[in-house]
PDB file of C-alpha atoms and ligand atoms in Angstrom:
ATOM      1  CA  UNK A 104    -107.731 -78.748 221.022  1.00  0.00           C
ATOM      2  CA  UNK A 105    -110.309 -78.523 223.527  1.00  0.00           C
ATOM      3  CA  UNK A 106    -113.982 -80.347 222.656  1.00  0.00           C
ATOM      4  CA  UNK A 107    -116.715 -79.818 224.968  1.00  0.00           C
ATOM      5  CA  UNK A 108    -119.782 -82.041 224.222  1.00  0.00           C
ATOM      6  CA  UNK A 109    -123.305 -81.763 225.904  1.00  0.00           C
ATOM      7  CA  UNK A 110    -121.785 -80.616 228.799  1.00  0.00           C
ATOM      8  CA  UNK A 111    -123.757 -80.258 231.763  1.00  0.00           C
ATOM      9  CA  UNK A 112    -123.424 -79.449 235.423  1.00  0.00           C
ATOM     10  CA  UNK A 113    -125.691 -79.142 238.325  1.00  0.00           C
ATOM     11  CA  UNK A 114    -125.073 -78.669 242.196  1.00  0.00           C
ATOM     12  CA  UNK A 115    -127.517 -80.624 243.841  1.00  0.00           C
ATOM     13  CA  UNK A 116    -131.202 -79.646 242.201  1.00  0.00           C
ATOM     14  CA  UNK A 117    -129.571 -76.449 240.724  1.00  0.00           C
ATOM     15  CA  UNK A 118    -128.641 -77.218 236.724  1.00  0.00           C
ATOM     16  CA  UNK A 119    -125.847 -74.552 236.064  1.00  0.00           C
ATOM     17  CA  UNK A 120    -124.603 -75.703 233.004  1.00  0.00           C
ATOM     18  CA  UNK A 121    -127.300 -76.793 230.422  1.00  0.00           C
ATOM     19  CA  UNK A 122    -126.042 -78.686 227.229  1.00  0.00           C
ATOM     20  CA  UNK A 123    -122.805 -76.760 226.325  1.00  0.00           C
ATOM     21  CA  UNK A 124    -121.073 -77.689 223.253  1.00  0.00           C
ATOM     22  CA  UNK A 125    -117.807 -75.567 222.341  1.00  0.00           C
ATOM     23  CA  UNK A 126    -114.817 -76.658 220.114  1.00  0.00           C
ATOM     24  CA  UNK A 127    -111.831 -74.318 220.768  1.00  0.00           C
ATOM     25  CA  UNK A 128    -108.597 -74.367 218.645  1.00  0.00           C
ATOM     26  CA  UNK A 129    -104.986 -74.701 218.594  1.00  0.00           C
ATOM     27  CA  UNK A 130    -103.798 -71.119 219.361  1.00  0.00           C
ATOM     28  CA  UNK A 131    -107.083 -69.422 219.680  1.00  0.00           C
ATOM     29  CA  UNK A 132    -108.242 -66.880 222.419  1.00  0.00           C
ATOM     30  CA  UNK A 133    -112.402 -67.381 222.997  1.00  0.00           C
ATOM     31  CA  UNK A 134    -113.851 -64.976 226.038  1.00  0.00           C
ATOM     32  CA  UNK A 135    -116.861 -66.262 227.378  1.00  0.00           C
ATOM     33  CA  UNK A 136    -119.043 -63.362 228.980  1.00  0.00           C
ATOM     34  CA  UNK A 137    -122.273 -63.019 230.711  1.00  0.00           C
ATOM     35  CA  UNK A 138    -124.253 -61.912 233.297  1.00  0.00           C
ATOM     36  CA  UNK A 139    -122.916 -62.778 236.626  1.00  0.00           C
ATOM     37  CA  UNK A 140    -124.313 -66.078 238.034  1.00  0.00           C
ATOM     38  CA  UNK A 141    -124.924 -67.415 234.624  1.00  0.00           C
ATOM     39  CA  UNK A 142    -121.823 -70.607 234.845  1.00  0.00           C
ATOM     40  CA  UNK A 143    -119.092 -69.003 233.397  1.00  0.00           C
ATOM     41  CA  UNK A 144    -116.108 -70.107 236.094  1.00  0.00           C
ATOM     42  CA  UNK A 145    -118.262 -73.466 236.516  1.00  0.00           C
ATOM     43  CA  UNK A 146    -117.680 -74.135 233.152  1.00  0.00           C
ATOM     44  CA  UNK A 147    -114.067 -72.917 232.964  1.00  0.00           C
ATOM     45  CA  UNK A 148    -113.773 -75.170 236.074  1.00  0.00           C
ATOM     46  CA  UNK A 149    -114.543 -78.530 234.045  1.00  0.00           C
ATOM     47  CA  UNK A 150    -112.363 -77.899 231.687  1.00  0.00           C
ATOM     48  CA  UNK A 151    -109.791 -79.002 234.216  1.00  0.00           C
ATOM     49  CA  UNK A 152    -112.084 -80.985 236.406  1.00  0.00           C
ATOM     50  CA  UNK A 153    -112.074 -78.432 239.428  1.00  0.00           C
ATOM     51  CA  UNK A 154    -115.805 -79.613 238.965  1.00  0.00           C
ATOM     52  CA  UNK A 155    -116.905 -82.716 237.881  1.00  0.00           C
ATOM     53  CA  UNK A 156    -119.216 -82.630 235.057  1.00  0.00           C
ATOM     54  CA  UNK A 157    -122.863 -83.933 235.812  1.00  0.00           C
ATOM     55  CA  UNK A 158    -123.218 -85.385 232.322  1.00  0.00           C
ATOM     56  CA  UNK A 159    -121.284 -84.868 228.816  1.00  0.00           C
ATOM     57  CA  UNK A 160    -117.517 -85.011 227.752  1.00  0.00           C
ATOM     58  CA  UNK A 161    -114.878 -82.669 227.621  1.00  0.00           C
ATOM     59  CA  UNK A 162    -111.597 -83.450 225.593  1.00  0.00           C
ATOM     60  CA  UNK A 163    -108.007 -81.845 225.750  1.00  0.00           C
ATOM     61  CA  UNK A 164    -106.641 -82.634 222.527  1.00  0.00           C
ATOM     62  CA  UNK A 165    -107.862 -86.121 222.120  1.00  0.00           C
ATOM     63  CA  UNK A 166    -107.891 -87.118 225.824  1.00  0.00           C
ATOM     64  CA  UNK A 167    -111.504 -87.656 227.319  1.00  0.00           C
ATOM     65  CA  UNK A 168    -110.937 -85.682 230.644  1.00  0.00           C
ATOM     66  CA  UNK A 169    -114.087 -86.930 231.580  1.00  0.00           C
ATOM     67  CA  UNK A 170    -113.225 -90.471 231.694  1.00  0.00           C
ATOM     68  CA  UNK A 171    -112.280 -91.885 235.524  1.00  0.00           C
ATOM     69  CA  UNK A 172    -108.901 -92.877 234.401  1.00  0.00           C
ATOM     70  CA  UNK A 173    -107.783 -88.957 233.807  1.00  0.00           C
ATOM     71  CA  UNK A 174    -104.785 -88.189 235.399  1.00  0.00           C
ATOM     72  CA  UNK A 175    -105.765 -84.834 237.112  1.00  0.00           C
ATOM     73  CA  UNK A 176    -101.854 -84.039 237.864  1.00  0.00           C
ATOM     74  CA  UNK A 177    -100.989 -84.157 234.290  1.00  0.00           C
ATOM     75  CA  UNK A 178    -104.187 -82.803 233.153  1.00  0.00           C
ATOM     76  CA  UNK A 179    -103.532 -79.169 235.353  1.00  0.00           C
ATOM     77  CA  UNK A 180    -100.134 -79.070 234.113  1.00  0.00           C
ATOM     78  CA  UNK A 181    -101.020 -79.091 230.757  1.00  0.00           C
ATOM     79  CA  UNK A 182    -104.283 -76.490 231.297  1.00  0.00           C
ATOM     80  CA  UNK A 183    -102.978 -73.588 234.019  1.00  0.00           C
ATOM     81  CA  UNK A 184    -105.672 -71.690 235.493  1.00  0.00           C
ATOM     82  CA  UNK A 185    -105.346 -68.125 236.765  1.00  0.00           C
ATOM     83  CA  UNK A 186    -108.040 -67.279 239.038  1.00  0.00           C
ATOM     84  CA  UNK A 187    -109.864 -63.853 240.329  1.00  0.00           C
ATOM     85  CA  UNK A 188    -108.021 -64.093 243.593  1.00  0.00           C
ATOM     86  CA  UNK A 189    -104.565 -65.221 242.742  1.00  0.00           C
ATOM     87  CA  UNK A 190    -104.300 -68.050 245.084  1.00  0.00           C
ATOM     88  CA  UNK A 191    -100.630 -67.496 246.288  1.00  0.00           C
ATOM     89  CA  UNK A 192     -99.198 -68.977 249.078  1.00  0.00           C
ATOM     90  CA  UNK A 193     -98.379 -66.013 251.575  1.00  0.00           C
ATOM     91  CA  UNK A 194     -95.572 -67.662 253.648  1.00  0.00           C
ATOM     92  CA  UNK A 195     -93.341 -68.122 250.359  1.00  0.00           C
ATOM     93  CA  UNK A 196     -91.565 -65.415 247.751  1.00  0.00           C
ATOM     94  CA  UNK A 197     -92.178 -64.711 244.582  1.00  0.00           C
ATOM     95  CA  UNK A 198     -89.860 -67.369 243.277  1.00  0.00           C
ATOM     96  CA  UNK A 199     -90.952 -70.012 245.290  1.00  0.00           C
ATOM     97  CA  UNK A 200     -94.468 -69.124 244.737  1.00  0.00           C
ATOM     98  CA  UNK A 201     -93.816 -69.718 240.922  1.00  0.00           C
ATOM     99  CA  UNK A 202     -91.081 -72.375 240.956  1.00  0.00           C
ATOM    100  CA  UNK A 203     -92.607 -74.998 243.715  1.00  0.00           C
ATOM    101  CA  UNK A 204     -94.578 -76.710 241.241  1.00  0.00           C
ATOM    102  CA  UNK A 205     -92.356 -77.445 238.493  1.00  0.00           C
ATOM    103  CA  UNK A 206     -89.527 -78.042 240.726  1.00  0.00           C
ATOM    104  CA  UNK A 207     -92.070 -81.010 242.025  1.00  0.00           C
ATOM    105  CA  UNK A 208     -93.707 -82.051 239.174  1.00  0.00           C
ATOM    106  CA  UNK A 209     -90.770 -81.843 236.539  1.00  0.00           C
ATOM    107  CA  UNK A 210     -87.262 -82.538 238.372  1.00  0.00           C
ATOM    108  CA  UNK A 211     -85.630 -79.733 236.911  1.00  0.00           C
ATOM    109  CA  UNK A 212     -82.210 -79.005 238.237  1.00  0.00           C
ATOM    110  CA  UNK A 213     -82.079 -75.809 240.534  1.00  0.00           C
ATOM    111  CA  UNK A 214     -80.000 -73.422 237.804  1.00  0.00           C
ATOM    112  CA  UNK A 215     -82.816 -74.422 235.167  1.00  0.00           C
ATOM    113  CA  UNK A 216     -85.613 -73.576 237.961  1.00  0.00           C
ATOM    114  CA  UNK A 217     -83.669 -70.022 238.968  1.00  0.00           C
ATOM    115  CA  UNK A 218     -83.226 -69.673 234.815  1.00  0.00           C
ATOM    116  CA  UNK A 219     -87.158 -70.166 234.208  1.00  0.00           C
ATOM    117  CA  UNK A 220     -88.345 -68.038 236.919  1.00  0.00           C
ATOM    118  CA  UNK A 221     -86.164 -65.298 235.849  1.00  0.00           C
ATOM    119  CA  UNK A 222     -87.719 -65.563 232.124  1.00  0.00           C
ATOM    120  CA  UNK A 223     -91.288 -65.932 233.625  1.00  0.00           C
ATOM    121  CA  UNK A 224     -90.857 -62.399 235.751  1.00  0.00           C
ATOM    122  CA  UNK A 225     -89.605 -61.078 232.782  1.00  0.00           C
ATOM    123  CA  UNK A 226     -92.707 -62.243 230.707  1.00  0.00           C
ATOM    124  CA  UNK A 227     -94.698 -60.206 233.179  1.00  0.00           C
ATOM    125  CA  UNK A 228     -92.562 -57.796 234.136  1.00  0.00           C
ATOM    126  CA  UNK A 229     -91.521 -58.536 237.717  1.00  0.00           C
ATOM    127  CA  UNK A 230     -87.921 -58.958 237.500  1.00  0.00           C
ATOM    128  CA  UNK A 231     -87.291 -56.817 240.470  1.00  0.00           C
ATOM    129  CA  UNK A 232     -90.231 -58.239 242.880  1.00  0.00           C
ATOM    130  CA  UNK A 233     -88.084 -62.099 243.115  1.00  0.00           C
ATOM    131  CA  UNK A 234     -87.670 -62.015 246.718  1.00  0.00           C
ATOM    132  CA  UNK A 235     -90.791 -59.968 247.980  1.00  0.00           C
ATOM    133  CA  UNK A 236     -93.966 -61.680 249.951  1.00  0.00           C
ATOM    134  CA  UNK A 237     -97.070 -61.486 248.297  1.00  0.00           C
ATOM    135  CA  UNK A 238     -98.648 -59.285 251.128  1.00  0.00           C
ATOM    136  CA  UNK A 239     -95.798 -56.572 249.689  1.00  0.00           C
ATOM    137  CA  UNK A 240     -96.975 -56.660 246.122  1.00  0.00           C
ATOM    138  CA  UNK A 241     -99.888 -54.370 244.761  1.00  0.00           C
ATOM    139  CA  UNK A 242    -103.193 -56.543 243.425  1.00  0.00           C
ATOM    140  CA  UNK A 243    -101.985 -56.191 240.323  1.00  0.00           C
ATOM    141  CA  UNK A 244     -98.612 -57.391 241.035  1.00  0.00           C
ATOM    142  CA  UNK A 245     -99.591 -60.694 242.818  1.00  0.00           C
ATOM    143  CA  UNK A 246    -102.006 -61.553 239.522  1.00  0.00           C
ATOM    144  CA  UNK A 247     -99.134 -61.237 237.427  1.00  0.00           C
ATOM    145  CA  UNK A 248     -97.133 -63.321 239.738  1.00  0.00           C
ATOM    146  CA  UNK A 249    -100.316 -66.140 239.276  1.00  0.00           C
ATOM    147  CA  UNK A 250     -99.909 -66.136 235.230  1.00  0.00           C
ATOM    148  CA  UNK A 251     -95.747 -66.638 235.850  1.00  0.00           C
ATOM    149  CA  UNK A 252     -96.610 -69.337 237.895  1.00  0.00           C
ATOM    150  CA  UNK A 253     -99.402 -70.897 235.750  1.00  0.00           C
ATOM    151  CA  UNK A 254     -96.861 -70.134 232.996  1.00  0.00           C
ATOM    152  CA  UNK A 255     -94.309 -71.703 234.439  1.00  0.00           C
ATOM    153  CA  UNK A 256     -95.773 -75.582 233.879  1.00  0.00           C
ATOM    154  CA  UNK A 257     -95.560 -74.751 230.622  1.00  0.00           C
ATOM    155  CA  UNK A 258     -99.252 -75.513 229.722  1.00  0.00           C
ATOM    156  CA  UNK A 259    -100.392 -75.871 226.596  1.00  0.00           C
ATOM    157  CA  UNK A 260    -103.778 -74.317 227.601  1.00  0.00           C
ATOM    158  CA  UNK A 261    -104.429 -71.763 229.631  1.00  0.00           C
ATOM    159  CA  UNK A 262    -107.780 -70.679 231.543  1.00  0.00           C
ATOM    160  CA  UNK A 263    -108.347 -67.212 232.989  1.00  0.00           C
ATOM    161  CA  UNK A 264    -111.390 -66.756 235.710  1.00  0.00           C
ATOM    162  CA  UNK A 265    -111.882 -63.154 235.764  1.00  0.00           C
ATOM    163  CA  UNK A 266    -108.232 -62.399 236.082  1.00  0.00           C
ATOM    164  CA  UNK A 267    -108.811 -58.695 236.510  1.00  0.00           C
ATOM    165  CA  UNK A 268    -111.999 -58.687 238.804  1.00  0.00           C
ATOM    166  CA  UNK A 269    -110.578 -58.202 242.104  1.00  0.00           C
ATOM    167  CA  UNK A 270    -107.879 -55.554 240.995  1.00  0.00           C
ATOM    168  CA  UNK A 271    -108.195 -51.543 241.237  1.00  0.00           C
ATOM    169  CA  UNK A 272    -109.072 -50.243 237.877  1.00  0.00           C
ATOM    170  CA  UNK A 273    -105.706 -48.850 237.616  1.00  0.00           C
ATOM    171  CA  UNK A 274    -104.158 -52.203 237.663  1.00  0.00           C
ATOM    172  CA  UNK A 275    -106.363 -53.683 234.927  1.00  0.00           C
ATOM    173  CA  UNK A 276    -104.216 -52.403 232.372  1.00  0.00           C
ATOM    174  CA  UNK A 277    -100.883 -54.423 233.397  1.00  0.00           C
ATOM    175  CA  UNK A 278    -102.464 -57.402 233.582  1.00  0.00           C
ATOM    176  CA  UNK A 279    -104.304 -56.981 230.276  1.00  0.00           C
ATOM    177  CA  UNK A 280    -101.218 -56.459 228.661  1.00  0.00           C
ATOM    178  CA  UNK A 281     -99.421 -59.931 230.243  1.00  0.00           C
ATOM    179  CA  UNK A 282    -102.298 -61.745 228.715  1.00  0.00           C
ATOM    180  CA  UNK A 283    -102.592 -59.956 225.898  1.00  0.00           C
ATOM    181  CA  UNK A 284     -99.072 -60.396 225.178  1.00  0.00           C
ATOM    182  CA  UNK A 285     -99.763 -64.278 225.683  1.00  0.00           C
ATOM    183  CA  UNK A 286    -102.267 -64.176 223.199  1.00  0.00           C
ATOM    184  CA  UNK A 287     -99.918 -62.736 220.644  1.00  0.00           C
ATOM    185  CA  UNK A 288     -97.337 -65.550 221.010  1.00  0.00           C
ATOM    186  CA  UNK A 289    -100.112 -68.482 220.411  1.00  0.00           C
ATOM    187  CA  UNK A 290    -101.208 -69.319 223.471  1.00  0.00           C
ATOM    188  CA  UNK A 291    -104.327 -71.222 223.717  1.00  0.00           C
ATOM    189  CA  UNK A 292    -106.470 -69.101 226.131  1.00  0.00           C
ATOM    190  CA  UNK A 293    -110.280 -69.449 227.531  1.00  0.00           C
ATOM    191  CA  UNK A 294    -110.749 -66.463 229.285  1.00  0.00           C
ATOM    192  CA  UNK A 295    -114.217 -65.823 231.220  1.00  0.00           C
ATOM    193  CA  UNK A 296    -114.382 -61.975 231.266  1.00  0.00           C
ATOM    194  CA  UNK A 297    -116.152 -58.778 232.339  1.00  0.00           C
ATOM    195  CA  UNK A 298    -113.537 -56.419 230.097  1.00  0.00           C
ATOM    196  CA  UNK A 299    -115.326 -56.529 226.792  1.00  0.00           C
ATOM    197  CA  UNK A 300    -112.774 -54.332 225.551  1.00  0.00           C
ATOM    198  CA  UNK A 301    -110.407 -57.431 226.031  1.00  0.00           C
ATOM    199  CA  UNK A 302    -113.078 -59.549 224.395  1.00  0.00           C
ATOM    200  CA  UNK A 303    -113.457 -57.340 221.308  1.00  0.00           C
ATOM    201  CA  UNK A 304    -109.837 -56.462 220.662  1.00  0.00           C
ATOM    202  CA  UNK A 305    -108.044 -59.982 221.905  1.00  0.00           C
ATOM    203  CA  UNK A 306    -110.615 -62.351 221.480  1.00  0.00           C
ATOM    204  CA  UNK A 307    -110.473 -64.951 218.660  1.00  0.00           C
ATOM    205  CA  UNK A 308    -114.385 -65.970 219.209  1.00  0.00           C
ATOM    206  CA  UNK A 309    -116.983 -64.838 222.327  1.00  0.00           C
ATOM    207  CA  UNK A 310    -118.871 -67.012 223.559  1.00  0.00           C
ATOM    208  CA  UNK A 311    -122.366 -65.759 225.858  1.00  0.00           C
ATOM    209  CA  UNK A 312    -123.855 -67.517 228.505  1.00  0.00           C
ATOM    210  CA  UNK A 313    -126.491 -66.709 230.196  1.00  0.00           C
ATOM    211  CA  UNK A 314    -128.572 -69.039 232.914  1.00  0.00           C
ATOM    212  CA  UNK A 315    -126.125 -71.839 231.945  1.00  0.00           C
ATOM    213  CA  UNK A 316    -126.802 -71.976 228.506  1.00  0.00           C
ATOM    214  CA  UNK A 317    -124.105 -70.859 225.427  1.00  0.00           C
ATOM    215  CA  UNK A 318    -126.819 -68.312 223.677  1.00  0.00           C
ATOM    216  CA  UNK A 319    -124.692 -67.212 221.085  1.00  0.00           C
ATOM    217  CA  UNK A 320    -120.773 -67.340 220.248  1.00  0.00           C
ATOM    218  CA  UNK A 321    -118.971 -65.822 217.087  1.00  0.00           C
ATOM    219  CA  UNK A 322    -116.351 -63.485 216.232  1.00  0.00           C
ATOM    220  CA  UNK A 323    -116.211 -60.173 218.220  1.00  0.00           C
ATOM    221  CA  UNK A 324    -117.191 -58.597 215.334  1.00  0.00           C
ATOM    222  CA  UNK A 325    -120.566 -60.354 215.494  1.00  0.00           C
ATOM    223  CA  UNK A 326    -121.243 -60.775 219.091  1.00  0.00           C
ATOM    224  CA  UNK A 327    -120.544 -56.911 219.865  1.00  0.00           C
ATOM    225  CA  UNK A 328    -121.757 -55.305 216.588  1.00  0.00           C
ATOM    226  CA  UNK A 329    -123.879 -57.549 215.290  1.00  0.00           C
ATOM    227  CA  UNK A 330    -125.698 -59.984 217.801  1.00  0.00           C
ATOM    228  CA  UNK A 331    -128.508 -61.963 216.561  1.00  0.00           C
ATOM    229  CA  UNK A 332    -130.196 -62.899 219.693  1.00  0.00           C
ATOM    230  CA  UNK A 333    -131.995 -60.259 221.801  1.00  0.00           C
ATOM    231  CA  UNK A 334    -130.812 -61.703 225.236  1.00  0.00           C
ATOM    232  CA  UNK A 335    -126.941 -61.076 223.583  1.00  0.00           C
ATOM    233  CA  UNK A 336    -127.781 -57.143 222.747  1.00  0.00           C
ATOM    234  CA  UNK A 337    -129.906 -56.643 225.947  1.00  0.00           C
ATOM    235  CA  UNK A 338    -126.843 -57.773 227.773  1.00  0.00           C
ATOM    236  CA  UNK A 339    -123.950 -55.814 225.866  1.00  0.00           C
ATOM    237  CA  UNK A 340    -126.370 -52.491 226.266  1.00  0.00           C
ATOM    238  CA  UNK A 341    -126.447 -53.081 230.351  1.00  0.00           C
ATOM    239  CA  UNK A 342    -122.433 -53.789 230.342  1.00  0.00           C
ATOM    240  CA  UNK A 343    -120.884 -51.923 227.369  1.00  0.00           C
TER     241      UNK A 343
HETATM  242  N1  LIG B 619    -119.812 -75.315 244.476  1.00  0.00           N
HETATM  243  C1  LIG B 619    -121.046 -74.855 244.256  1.00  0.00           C
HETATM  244  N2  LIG B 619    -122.090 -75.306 244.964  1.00  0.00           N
HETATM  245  C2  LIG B 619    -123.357 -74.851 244.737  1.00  0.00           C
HETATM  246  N3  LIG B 619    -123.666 -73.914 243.807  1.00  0.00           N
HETATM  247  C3  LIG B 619    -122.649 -73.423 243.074  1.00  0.00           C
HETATM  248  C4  LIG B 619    -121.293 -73.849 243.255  1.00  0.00           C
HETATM  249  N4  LIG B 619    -120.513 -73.172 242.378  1.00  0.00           N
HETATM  250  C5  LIG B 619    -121.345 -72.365 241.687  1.00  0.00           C
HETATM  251  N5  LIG B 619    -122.611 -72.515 242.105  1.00  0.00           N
HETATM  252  C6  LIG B 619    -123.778 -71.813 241.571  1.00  0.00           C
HETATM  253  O1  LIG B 619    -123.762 -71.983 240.171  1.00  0.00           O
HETATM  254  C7  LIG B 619    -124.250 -70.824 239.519  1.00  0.00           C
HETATM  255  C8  LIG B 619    -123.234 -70.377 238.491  1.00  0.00           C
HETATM  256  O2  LIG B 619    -122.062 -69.933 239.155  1.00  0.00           O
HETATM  257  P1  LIG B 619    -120.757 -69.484 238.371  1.00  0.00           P
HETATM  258  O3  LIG B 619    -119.778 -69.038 239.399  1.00  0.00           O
HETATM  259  O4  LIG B 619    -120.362 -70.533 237.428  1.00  0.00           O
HETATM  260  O5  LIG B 619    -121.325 -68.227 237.560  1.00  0.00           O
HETATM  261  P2  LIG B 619    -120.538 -67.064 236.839  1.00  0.00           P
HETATM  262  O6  LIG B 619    -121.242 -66.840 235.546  1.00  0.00           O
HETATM  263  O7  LIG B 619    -119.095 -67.395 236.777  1.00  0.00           O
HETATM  264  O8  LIG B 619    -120.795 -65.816 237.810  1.00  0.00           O
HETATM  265  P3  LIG B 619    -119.849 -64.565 238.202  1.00  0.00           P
HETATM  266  O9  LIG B 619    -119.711 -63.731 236.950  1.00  0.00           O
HETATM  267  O10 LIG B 619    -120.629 -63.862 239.264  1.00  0.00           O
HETATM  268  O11 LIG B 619    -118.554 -65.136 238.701  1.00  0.00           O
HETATM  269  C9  LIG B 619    -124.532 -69.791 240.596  1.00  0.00           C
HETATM  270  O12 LIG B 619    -125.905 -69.828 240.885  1.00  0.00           O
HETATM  271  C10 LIG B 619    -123.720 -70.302 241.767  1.00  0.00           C
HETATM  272  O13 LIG B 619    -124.296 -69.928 242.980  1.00  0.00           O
END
């Protein structure tokens, strides 16, 4: 589904991504984790060509994404991207935080809009926050309102930057459980991580980065219990 070959990235004379290769399936959930600074979110950010890669080529099913003729519109409906931060627009509701961009980009009529929305809040349990400004909703709260409205392109993909890295620890949980949930009913998922509990109980395959290379990806099972490289264990013994 998603084919990253000899990816690499740099910012000026700073290589962040060095040679990445990845091949992630139909319905699986991979969690890429590492120290901080190592090119997680770079990398989760040419997957949907936030960044431009340097060199390399990423495909979305069998779509080069790379290639200049990509149609970026299309391309970010089908991938949605949740970020640390949430990204809502403060001057609109909940509903027309998550409804403005399908109402754009798909011409659905407004009962089918009002219909979705309702289903999406439901998915992450915000029925009764419709009408409420973001600067009334907890941390917690607004994230969830981010995966409705990522959710609500209907993407086949979706790609989580740290989704839980700017909440209070006590609002960790709900969103964990949204995605988690997600996971559950086959949704594609990259998530770039600092819960390794997430990674070890939701995660298909890990992936570890460090200094912009992929040191070593496998199962949870092998990455947390079983690593083979040293830089993998000395980093799980500083974190877990
Ligand atoms: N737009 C940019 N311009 C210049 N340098 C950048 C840019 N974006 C990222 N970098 C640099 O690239 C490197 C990797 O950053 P990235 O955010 O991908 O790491 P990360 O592993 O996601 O870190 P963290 O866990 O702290 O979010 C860092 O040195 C960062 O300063």
């Amino acid at each position: 589904m998603i084919k990253v070959d000899n990816l690499r990235k740099s910012f000026g004379d700073l290589e962040v991504l060095k040679d990445i290769n990845m091949h992630i399936k139909r319905k699986e959930v991979v969690c890429v984790i590492g120290p901080s600074g190592s090119g997680k979110s770079t990398l989760l950010r040419c997957l949907n060509l936030l960044e431009k890669p340097t060199a390399g080529n990423v495909y979305i099913e069998d779509t080069n994404i790379t290639d200049t003729k990509t149609n970026i519109n299309k391309l970010r409906q089908e991938l949605g991207m949740v970020f640390q931060h949430f990204n809502l627009f403060p001057h609109m509701n909940v509903k027309e935080n998550i409804t403005l961009a399908p109402k754009r980009l798909k011409g659905k009529s407004k009962a089918e809009v009002d219909e979705l929305c309702m289903q999406l809040l439901e998915k992450v349990g915000l029925t009764d926050k419709r009408d409420v400004y973001p600067q009334n909703l907890s941390g917690g709260q607004k994230q969830r309102v981010a995966i409705a409205r990522a959710l609500a392109m209907e993407p086949k993909i979706m790609l989580f930057d740290e989704p839980t890295s700017a909440l209070d620890p006590e609002m960790v949980g709900d969103v964990l459980g949204v995605m988690r949930n997600l996971a559950t009913e086959g949704m594609t998922m990259v998530v770039v991580t600092h819960e390794m509990g997430f990674a070890r109980e939701v995660g298909h395959r890990v992936v570890f980065m460090e200094e912009g290379y992929i040191v070593e990806k496998g199962t949870p099972a092998q990455i947390f219990d079983n690593p083979k490289e040293q830089r993998t264990h000395d980093f799980l013994s500083q974190v877990l």
